[in-house]
């Protein structure tokens, strides 16, 4: 069945780095735009980044621009989020989500269960 | 990107209808028909209930409907049921400052 499984979360000190992965299955990953969305504890959803199907266009939220990098490996059906210069406010559950469109963000029709990132000293 | 504006909470009794608003600008909600709505139960991942303003995914109850007027989109849930109690979020494609996605702050629906 269609599935997204995130991994790579953990506890990291402020200023540190972490790389999240999202393994996709059950659909044509190489034809799908992909998102990262996060949710801080007790807070609402916040869009983080979008990557179009071929990896050529990347869009970021202002809050992470210059610190986070979204990428993909279509040969291994995997989406990544490289997070550098982490701050306490980056603490959240990070979801990977598939977009219905390939080229620009439209809507997220498949979501993973998320992986937790905690930034703390 | 600025968040879209949603009411923090709405409530209704079983069988009633409620409407949740989502107000943006001409650079997001008002400028594109890429508005979608998500339902999130506690501890669960979000699930899309309406996409492209007024379309329902397969498997979503026809009690959920969406519309848009100007810079404001709306989600209406008719015939409220206990299982509808959840958080609801709107999102929109945006071209403000930079291209991307903007979320609403979320609305807690309580079924009385």
mmCIF file of C-alpha atoms in Angstrom:
data_model
loop_
_atom_site.group_PDB
_atom_site.id
_atom_site.type_symbol
_atom_site.label_atom_id
_atom_site.label_comp_id
_atom_site.label_asym_id
_atom_site.label_seq_id
_atom_site.Cartn_x
_atom_site.Cartn_y
_atom_site.Cartn_z
ATOM 1 C CA UNK A 1 0.000 0.000 0.000
ATOM 2 C CA UNK A 2 1.002 3.654 -0.297
ATOM 3 C CA UNK A 3 3.331 4.426 2.581
ATOM 4 C CA UNK A 4 5.805 6.993 3.857
ATOM 5 C CA UNK A 5 8.140 6.131 6.727
ATOM 6 C CA UNK A 6 10.272 8.815 8.346
ATOM 7 C CA UNK A 7 13.460 8.165 10.310
ATOM 8 C CA UNK A 8 16.518 9.965 11.607
ATOM 9 C CA UNK A 9 15.002 12.000 14.398
ATOM 10 C CA UNK A 10 16.629 12.313 17.795
ATOM 11 C CA UNK A 11 18.064 14.656 20.393
ATOM 12 C CA UNK A 12 20.658 17.177 19.224
ATOM 13 C CA UNK A 13 22.336 20.172 20.848
ATOM 14 C CA UNK A 14 21.665 23.725 19.667
ATOM 15 C CA UNK A 15 23.850 24.476 16.662
ATOM 16 C CA UNK A 16 24.037 20.818 15.718
ATOM 17 C CA UNK A 17 22.920 18.955 12.606
ATOM 18 C CA UNK A 18 20.595 16.087 11.792
ATOM 19 C CA UNK A 19 19.458 14.382 8.574
ATOM 20 C CA UNK A 20 15.945 13.046 8.291
ATOM 21 C CA UNK A 21 14.948 10.387 5.771
ATOM 22 C CA UNK A 22 11.569 9.415 4.354
ATOM 23 C CA UNK A 23 11.223 6.042 2.626
ATOM 24 C CA UNK A 24 8.395 5.916 0.088
ATOM 25 C CA UNK A 25 6.580 2.866 -1.249
ATOM 26 C CA UNK A 26 3.399 1.941 -3.096
ATOM 27 C CA UNK A 27 3.430 4.827 -5.588
ATOM 28 C CA UNK A 28 5.659 6.312 -8.282
ATOM 29 C CA UNK A 29 7.941 8.388 -6.085
ATOM 30 C CA UNK A 30 9.887 9.835 -9.016
ATOM 31 C CA UNK A 31 6.689 11.456 -10.348
ATOM 32 C CA UNK A 32 5.637 13.116 -7.080
ATOM 33 C CA UNK A 33 6.381 16.446 -5.464
ATOM 34 C CA UNK A 34 7.263 15.972 -1.784
ATOM 35 C CA UNK A 35 7.010 18.058 1.385
ATOM 36 C CA UNK A 36 8.353 18.220 4.908
ATOM 37 C CA UNK A 37 5.893 19.580 7.472
ATOM 38 C CA UNK A 38 6.527 19.933 11.194
ATOM 39 C CA UNK A 39 4.474 20.277 14.357
ATOM 40 C CA UNK A 40 5.959 21.606 17.578
ATOM 41 C CA UNK A 41 4.588 20.034 20.770
ATOM 42 C CA UNK A 42 1.050 21.272 21.369
ATOM 43 C CA UNK A 43 1.199 23.598 18.360
ATOM 44 C CA UNK A 44 -0.174 23.732 14.831
ATOM 45 C CA UNK A 45 1.248 22.422 11.590
ATOM 46 C CA UNK A 46 4.039 24.363 9.894
ATOM 47 C CA UNK A 47 5.164 23.783 6.329
ATOM 48 C CA UNK A 48 8.955 23.395 6.066
ATOM 49 C CA UNK A 49 9.928 22.638 2.463
ATOM 50 C CA UNK A 50 8.805 21.296 -0.924
ATOM 51 C CA UNK A 51 10.794 19.566 -3.650
ATOM 52 C CA UNK A 52 9.434 18.932 -7.114
ATOM 53 C CA UNK A 53 9.542 15.478 -8.690
ATOM 54 C CA UNK A 54 12.930 15.819 -10.377
ATOM 55 C CA UNK A 55 14.679 17.651 -7.539
ATOM 56 C CA UNK A 56 15.184 20.774 -9.585
ATOM 57 C CA UNK A 57 13.020 23.308 -7.720
ATOM 58 C CA UNK A 58 13.142 23.662 -3.949
ATOM 59 C CA UNK A 59 10.925 25.905 -1.832
ATOM 60 C CA UNK A 60 11.499 26.664 1.852
ATOM 61 C CA UNK A 61 9.713 28.377 4.725
ATOM 62 C CA UNK A 62 11.459 31.580 5.801
ATOM 63 C CA UNK A 63 12.069 30.053 9.244
ATOM 64 C CA UNK A 64 14.401 27.381 7.841
ATOM 65 C CA UNK A 65 15.809 28.993 4.713
ATOM 66 C CA UNK A 66 19.602 28.848 4.662
ATOM 67 C CA UNK A 67 19.713 26.190 7.408
ATOM 68 C CA UNK A 68 17.709 23.252 6.010
ATOM 69 C CA UNK A 69 18.129 21.486 2.660
ATOM 70 C CA UNK A 70 15.552 19.215 1.061
ATOM 71 C CA UNK A 71 16.749 16.583 -1.407
ATOM 72 C CA UNK A 72 15.699 13.261 -2.908
ATOM 73 C CA UNK A 73 17.076 10.038 -4.341
ATOM 74 C CA UNK A 74 14.583 8.812 -6.895
ATOM 75 C CA UNK A 75 16.545 5.634 -7.510
ATOM 76 C CA UNK A 76 15.994 4.666 -3.850
ATOM 77 C CA UNK A 77 12.553 6.252 -3.366
ATOM 78 C CA UNK A 78 13.833 8.370 -0.506
ATOM 79 C CA UNK A 79 13.337 11.994 0.541
ATOM 80 C CA UNK A 80 15.789 13.766 2.827
ATOM 81 C CA UNK A 81 15.914 16.838 5.036
ATOM 82 C CA UNK A 82 19.368 18.019 6.077
ATOM 83 C CA UNK A 83 19.004 20.273 9.107
ATOM 84 C CA UNK A 84 21.957 22.447 10.175
ATOM 85 C CA UNK A 85 22.376 25.166 12.806
ATOM 86 C CA UNK A 86 19.489 23.709 14.765
ATOM 87 C CA UNK A 87 17.656 25.863 17.297
ATOM 88 C CA UNK A 88 15.370 25.078 20.204
ATOM 89 C CA UNK A 89 12.423 26.283 18.118
ATOM 90 C CA UNK A 90 13.102 23.527 15.569
ATOM 91 C CA UNK A 91 11.953 20.967 18.150
ATOM 92 C CA UNK A 92 8.980 19.226 16.555
ATOM 93 C CA UNK A 93 7.489 16.122 15.018
ATOM 94 C CA UNK A 94 8.579 16.160 11.376
ATOM 95 C CA UNK A 95 6.206 14.700 8.794
ATOM 96 C CA UNK A 96 7.013 13.708 5.236
ATOM 97 C CA UNK A 97 4.076 14.191 2.851
ATOM 98 C CA UNK A 98 3.436 13.420 -0.810
ATOM 99 C CA UNK A 99 1.911 16.100 -3.016
ATOM 100 C CA UNK A 100 -0.709 15.325 -5.618
ATOM 101 C CA UNK A 101 1.220 17.474 -8.095
ATOM 102 C CA UNK A 102 4.723 16.940 -9.407
ATOM 103 C CA UNK A 103 5.824 20.498 -10.190
ATOM 104 C CA UNK A 104 4.374 22.942 -7.626
ATOM 105 C CA UNK A 105 2.723 22.518 -4.224
ATOM 106 C CA UNK A 106 -0.972 21.684 -4.406
ATOM 107 C CA UNK A 107 -2.181 19.392 -1.663
ATOM 108 C CA UNK A 108 -0.759 16.604 0.465
ATOM 109 C CA UNK A 109 -2.556 13.335 -0.159
ATOM 110 C CA UNK A 110 -0.287 10.933 1.747
ATOM 111 C CA UNK A 111 1.422 11.515 5.090
ATOM 112 C CA UNK A 112 3.898 9.558 7.145
ATOM 113 C CA UNK A 113 3.635 9.087 10.906
ATOM 114 C CA UNK A 114 6.506 11.475 11.611
ATOM 115 C CA UNK A 115 9.875 11.445 13.350
ATOM 116 C CA UNK A 116 10.650 13.516 16.450
ATOM 117 C CA UNK A 117 13.462 16.059 16.604
ATOM 118 C CA UNK A 118 14.428 17.556 19.959
ATOM 119 C CA UNK A 119 16.958 20.383 20.118
ATOM 120 C CA UNK A 120 18.212 20.749 23.662
ATOM 121 C CA UNK A 121 21.428 21.138 25.597
ATOM 122 C CA UNK B 1 5.234 33.476 4.885
ATOM 123 C CA UNK B 2 2.377 34.657 7.116
ATOM 124 C CA UNK B 3 -0.043 32.129 8.457
ATOM 125 C CA UNK B 4 -3.606 32.066 7.187
ATOM 126 C CA UNK B 5 -6.169 33.150 9.787
ATOM 127 C CA UNK B 6 -8.556 30.583 11.236
ATOM 128 C CA UNK B 7 -10.742 30.783 14.346
ATOM 129 C CA UNK B 8 -9.083 29.023 17.273
ATOM 130 C CA UNK B 9 -12.188 27.007 18.054
ATOM 131 C CA UNK B 10 -15.687 26.215 16.883
ATOM 132 C CA UNK B 11 -18.329 23.949 18.359
ATOM 133 C CA UNK B 12 -21.619 22.382 17.427
ATOM 134 C CA UNK B 13 -24.067 19.729 18.500
ATOM 135 C CA UNK B 14 -24.515 16.401 16.735
ATOM 136 C CA UNK B 15 -26.525 16.828 13.562
ATOM 137 C CA UNK B 16 -25.787 20.540 13.246
ATOM 138 C CA UNK B 17 -23.586 22.229 10.631
ATOM 139 C CA UNK B 18 -20.507 24.309 11.305
ATOM 140 C CA UNK B 19 -18.277 26.422 9.097
ATOM 141 C CA UNK B 20 -14.585 27.151 9.583
ATOM 142 C CA UNK B 21 -13.128 30.160 7.803
ATOM 143 C CA UNK B 22 -9.599 30.607 6.488
ATOM 144 C CA UNK B 23 -8.556 34.129 5.547
ATOM 145 C CA UNK B 24 -5.488 34.970 3.522
ATOM 146 C CA UNK B 25 -4.494 37.455 0.867
ATOM 147 C CA UNK B 26 -4.554 37.826 -2.885
ATOM 148 C CA UNK B 27 -1.109 36.169 -2.945
ATOM 149 C CA UNK B 28 -2.435 32.920 -1.558
ATOM 150 C CA UNK B 29 -6.095 32.039 -0.922
ATOM 151 C CA UNK B 30 -7.473 34.771 -3.173
ATOM 152 C CA UNK B 31 -5.051 34.224 -6.008
ATOM 153 C CA UNK B 32 -5.130 30.465 -6.498
ATOM 154 C CA UNK B 33 -7.546 27.551 -6.226
ATOM 155 C CA UNK B 34 -4.897 25.472 -4.428
ATOM 156 C CA UNK B 35 -6.614 25.614 -1.032
ATOM 157 C CA UNK B 36 -6.957 22.393 0.907
ATOM 158 C CA UNK B 37 -8.266 21.349 4.322
ATOM 159 C CA UNK B 38 -6.881 18.737 6.715
ATOM 160 C CA UNK B 39 -8.361 16.926 9.679
ATOM 161 C CA UNK B 40 -6.040 15.868 12.496
ATOM 162 C CA UNK B 41 -7.093 13.720 15.418
ATOM 163 C CA UNK B 42 -4.879 13.734 18.545
ATOM 164 C CA UNK B 43 -1.702 11.746 18.041
ATOM 165 C CA UNK B 44 -2.458 11.083 14.387
ATOM 166 C CA UNK B 45 -1.112 12.386 11.090
ATOM 167 C CA UNK B 46 -3.257 14.902 9.193
ATOM 168 C CA UNK B 47 -5.676 13.690 6.536
ATOM 169 C CA UNK B 48 -6.907 15.748 3.583
ATOM 170 C CA UNK B 49 -10.700 16.246 3.536
ATOM 171 C CA UNK B 50 -11.028 18.917 0.815
ATOM 172 C CA UNK B 51 -8.606 19.914 -1.942
ATOM 173 C CA UNK B 52 -8.536 22.597 -4.642
ATOM 174 C CA UNK B 53 -11.122 24.625 -2.703
ATOM 175 C CA UNK B 54 -14.109 22.321 -3.068
ATOM 176 C CA UNK B 55 -13.091 18.821 -4.141
ATOM 177 C CA UNK B 56 -13.414 15.812 -1.865
ATOM 178 C CA UNK B 57 -10.963 12.903 -2.002
ATOM 179 C CA UNK B 58 -12.354 9.451 -2.487
ATOM 180 C CA UNK B 59 -13.509 8.028 0.828
ATOM 181 C CA UNK B 60 -14.211 11.356 2.524
ATOM 182 C CA UNK B 61 -17.784 11.840 3.650
ATOM 183 C CA UNK B 62 -19.955 14.170 1.555
ATOM 184 C CA UNK B 63 -20.741 15.952 4.821
ATOM 185 C CA UNK B 64 -17.486 17.846 4.209
ATOM 186 C CA UNK B 65 -17.607 20.669 1.678
ATOM 187 C CA UNK B 66 -15.426 23.630 0.765
ATOM 188 C CA UNK B 67 -15.854 27.002 -0.878
ATOM 189 C CA UNK B 68 -14.049 30.279 -1.442
ATOM 190 C CA UNK B 69 -14.978 33.913 -1.755
ATOM 191 C CA UNK B 70 -12.286 36.485 -2.350
ATOM 192 C CA UNK B 71 -9.453 35.949 0.102
ATOM 193 C CA UNK B 72 -11.458 33.676 2.408
ATOM 194 C CA UNK B 73 -11.944 29.939 2.070
ATOM 195 C CA UNK B 74 -14.430 27.975 4.143
ATOM 196 C CA UNK B 75 -14.901 24.388 5.264
ATOM 197 C CA UNK B 76 -18.432 23.316 6.145
ATOM 198 C CA UNK B 77 -19.213 20.112 7.998
ATOM 199 C CA UNK B 78 -22.873 19.174 7.978
ATOM 200 C CA UNK B 79 -24.640 16.584 10.118
ATOM 201 C CA UNK B 80 -21.953 16.793 12.792
ATOM 202 C CA UNK B 81 -20.859 13.496 14.304
ATOM 203 C CA UNK B 82 -18.762 12.783 17.380
ATOM 204 C CA UNK B 83 -15.937 11.475 15.187
ATOM 205 C CA UNK B 84 -15.624 14.900 13.523
ATOM 206 C CA UNK B 85 -14.135 16.299 16.720
ATOM 207 C CA UNK B 86 -10.558 17.131 15.701
ATOM 208 C CA UNK B 87 -8.243 19.947 14.672
ATOM 209 C CA UNK B 88 -8.724 21.353 11.177
ATOM 210 C CA UNK B 89 -6.113 23.186 9.137
ATOM 211 C CA UNK B 90 -6.328 25.049 5.849
ATOM 212 C CA UNK B 91 -3.343 25.450 3.563
ATOM 213 C CA UNK B 92 -2.744 27.379 0.388
ATOM 214 C CA UNK B 93 -0.167 27.730 -2.307
ATOM 215 C CA UNK B 94 1.448 31.146 -1.973
ATOM 216 C CA UNK B 95 3.517 33.431 -4.146
ATOM 217 C CA UNK B 96 4.029 36.027 -1.409
ATOM 218 C CA UNK B 97 7.726 36.976 -1.147
ATOM 219 C CA UNK B 98 8.666 33.484 -2.183
ATOM 220 C CA UNK B 99 6.799 30.537 -3.607
ATOM 221 C CA UNK B 100 5.667 27.927 -1.192
ATOM 222 C CA UNK B 101 2.898 26.830 1.109
ATOM 223 C CA UNK B 102 1.229 28.607 3.992
ATOM 224 C CA UNK B 103 -0.798 26.964 6.746
ATOM 225 C CA UNK B 104 -3.627 28.295 8.840
ATOM 226 C CA UNK B 105 -3.142 28.232 12.602
ATOM 227 C CA UNK B 106 -5.691 25.452 13.050
ATOM 228 C CA UNK B 107 -9.227 25.269 14.459
ATOM 229 C CA UNK B 108 -10.292 22.941 17.265
ATOM 230 C CA UNK B 109 -13.755 21.531 16.538
ATOM 231 C CA UNK B 110 -15.673 20.387 19.583
ATOM 232 C CA UNK B 111 -18.804 18.300 19.139
ATOM 233 C CA UNK B 112 -20.951 19.073 22.171
#
